PDB file of C-alpha atoms in Angstrom:
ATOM      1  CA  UNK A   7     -13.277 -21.191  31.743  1.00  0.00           C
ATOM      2  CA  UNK A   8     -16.335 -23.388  30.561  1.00  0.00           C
ATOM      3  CA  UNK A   9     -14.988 -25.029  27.342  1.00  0.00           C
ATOM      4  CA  UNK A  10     -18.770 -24.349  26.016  1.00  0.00           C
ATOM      5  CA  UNK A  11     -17.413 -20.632  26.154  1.00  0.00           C
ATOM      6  CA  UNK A  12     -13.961 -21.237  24.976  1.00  0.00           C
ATOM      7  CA  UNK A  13     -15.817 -22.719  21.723  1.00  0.00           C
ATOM      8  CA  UNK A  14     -18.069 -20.340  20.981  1.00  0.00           C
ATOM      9  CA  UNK A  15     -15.661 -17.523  21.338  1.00  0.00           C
ATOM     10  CA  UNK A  16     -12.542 -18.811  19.619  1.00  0.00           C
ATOM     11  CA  UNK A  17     -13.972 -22.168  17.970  1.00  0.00           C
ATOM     12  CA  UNK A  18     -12.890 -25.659  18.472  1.00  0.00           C
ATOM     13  CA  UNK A  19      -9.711 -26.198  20.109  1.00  0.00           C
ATOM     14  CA  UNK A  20      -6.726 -27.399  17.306  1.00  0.00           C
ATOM     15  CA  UNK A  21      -3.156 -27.749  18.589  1.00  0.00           C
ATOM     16  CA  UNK A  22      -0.482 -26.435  17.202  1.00  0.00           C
ATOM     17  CA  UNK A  23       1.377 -27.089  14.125  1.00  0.00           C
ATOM     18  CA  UNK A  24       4.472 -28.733  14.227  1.00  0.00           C
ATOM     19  CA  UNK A  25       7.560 -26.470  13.898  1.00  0.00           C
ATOM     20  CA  UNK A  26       9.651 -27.082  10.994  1.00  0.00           C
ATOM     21  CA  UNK A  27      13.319 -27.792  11.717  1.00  0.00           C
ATOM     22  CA  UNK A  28      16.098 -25.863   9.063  1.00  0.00           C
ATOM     23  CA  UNK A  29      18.319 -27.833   7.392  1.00  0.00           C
ATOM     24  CA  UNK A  30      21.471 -26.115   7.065  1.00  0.00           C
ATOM     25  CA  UNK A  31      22.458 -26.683   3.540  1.00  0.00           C
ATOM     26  CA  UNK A  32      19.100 -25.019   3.157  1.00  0.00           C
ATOM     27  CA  UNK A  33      19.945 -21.973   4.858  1.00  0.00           C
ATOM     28  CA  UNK A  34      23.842 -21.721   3.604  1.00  0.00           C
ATOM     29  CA  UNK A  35      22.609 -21.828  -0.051  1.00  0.00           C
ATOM     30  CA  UNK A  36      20.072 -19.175   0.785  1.00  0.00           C
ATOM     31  CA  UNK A  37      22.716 -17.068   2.564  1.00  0.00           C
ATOM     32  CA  UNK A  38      24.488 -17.484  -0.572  1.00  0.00           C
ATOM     33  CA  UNK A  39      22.167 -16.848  -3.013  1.00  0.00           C
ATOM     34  CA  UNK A  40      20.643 -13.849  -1.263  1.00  0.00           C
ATOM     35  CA  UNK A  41      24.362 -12.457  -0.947  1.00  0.00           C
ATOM     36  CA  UNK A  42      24.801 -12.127  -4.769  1.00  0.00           C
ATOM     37  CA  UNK A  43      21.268 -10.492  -5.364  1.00  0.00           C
ATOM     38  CA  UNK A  44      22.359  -8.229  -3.037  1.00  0.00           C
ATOM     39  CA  UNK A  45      25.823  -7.632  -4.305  1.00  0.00           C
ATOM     40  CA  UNK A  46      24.218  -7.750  -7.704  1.00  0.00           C
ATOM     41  CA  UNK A  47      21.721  -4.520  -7.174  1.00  0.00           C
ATOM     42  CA  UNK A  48      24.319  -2.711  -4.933  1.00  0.00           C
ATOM     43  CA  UNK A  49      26.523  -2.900  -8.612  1.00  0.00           C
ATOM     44  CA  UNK A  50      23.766  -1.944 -11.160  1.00  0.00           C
ATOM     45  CA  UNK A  51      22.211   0.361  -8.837  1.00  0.00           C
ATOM     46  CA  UNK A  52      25.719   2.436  -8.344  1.00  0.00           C
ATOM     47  CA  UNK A  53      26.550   2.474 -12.043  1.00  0.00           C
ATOM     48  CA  UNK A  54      23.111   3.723 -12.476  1.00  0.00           C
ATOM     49  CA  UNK A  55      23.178   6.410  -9.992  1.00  0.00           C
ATOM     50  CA  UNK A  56      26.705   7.017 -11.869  1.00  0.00           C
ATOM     51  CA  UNK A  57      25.235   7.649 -15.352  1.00  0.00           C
ATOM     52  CA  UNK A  58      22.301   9.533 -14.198  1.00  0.00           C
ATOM     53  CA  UNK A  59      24.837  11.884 -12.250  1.00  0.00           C
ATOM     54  CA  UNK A  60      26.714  12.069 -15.438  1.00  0.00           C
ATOM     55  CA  UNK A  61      23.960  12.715 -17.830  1.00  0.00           C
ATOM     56  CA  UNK A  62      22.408  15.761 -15.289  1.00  0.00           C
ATOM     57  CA  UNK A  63      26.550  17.351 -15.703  1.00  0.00           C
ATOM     58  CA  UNK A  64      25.907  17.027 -19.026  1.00  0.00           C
ATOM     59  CA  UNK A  65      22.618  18.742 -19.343  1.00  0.00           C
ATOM     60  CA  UNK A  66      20.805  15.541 -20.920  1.00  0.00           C
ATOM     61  CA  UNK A  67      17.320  14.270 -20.400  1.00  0.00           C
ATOM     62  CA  UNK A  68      17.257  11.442 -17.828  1.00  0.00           C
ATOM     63  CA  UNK A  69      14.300  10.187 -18.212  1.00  0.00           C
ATOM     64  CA  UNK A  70      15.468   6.417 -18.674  1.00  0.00           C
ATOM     65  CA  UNK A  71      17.921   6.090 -16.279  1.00  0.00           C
ATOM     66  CA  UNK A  72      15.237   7.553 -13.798  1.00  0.00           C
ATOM     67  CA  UNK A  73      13.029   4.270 -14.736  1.00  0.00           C
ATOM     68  CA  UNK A  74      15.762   1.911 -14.289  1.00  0.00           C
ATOM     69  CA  UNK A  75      15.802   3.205 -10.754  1.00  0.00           C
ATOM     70  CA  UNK A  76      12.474   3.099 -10.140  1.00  0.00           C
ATOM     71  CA  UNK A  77      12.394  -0.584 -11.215  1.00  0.00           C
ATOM     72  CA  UNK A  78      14.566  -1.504  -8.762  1.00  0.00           C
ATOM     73  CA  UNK A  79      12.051  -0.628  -5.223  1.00  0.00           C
ATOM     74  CA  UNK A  80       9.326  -1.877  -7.934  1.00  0.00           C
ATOM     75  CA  UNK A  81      11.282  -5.499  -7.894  1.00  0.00           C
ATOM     76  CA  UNK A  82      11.329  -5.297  -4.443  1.00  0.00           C
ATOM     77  CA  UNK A  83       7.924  -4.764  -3.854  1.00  0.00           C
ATOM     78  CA  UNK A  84       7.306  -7.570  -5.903  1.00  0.00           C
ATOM     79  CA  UNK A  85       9.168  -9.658  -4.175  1.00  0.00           C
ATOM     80  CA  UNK A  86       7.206  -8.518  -0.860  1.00  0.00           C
ATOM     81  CA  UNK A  87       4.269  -8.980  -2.132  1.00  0.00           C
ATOM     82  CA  UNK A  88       5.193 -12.971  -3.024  1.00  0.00           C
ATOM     83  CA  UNK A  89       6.371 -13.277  -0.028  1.00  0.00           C
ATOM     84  CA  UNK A  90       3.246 -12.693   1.714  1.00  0.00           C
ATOM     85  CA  UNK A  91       1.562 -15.098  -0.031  1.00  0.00           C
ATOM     86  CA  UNK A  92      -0.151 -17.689   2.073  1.00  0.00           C
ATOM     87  CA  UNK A  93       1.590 -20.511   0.136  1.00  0.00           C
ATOM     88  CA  UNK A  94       4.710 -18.913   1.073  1.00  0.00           C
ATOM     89  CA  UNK A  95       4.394 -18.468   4.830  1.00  0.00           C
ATOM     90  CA  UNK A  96       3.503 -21.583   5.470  1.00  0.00           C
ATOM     91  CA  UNK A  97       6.759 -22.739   4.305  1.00  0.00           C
ATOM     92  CA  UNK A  98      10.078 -23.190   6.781  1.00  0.00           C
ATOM     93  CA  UNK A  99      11.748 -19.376   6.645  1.00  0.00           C
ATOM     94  CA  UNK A 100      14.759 -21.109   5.114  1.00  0.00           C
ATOM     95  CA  UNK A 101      12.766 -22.680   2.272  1.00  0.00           C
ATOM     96  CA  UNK A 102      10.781 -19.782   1.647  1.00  0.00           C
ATOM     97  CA  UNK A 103      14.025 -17.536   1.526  1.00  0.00           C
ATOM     98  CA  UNK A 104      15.940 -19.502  -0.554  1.00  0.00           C
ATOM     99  CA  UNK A 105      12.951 -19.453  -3.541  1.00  0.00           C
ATOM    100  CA  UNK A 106      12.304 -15.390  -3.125  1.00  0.00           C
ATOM    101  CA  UNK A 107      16.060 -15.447  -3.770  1.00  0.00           C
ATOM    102  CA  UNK A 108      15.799 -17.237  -6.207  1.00  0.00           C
ATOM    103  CA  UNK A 109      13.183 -15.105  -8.074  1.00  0.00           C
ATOM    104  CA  UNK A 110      14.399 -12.401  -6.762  1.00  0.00           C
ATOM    105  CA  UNK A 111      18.605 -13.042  -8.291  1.00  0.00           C
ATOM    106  CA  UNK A 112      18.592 -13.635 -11.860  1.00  0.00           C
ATOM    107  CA  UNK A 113      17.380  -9.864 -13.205  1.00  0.00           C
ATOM    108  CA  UNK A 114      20.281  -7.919 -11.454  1.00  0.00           C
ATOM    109  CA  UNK A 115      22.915 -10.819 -11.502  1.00  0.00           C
ATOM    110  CA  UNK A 116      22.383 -10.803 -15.574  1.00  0.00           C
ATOM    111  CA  UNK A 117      22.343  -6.557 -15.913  1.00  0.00           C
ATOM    112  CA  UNK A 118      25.392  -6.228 -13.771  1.00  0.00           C
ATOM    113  CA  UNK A 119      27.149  -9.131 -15.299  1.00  0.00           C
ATOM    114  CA  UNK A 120      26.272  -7.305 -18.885  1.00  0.00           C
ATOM    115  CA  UNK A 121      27.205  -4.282 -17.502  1.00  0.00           C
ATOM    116  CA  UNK A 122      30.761  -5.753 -16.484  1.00  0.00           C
ATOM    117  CA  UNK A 123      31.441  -7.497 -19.885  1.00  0.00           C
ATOM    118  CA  UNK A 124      30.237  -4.108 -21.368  1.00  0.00           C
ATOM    119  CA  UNK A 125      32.919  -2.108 -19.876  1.00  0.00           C
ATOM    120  CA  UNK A 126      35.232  -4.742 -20.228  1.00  0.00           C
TER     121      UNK A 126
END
């Protein structure tokens, strides 16, 4: 191919950029943190579903618990969107995951940690 043509179709030529290499301590305290978000929503979310189950036996209105569900795909779509961010992507994946898990733990690590002093 004429590089005249490989210019004007596709612009100048750039190489590459360099990969970034994952440290491991990076990626062991994302593992990590991402493992209690996760064990964090599984809890609220369940003792949500709970109490809504119990207030439809009981022939109560719902309406609240049905928003504290629907904040929970809400929190992940936040989280999506920041995470397709152009600041973000550029970033090494085990950077970038631990920060969105580090947005992403502190709301449902706090609620189910109330939740477990509450019933304690």
């Amino acid at each position: 191919m004429n590089p005249s043509t490989y210019a004007a179709l596709y612009g100048p030529w750039q190489p590459a950029k360099p990969v970034r290499k994952e440290r491991p301590a990076v990626v062991v305290l994302a593992g990590l943190l991402w493992a209690v978000t996760v064990l964090s929503v599984s809890c609220v979310g369940g003792l949500a579903c709970i109490a809504l189950l119990w207030t439809a036996a009981a022939g109560d209105a719902a309406g609240g618990m049905l928003l504290l569900l629907l904040l929970m795909p809400a929190g992940a779509a936040g989280i999506t969107a920041l995470a397709r961010t152009s600041r973000l992507r550029e970033m090494a994946a085990s950077t970038r995951m631990l920060l969105l898990g580090a947005v992403a733990c502190p709301v449902p690590t706090a609620l189910a940690l109330w939740f477990w002093f509450l019933a304690g």
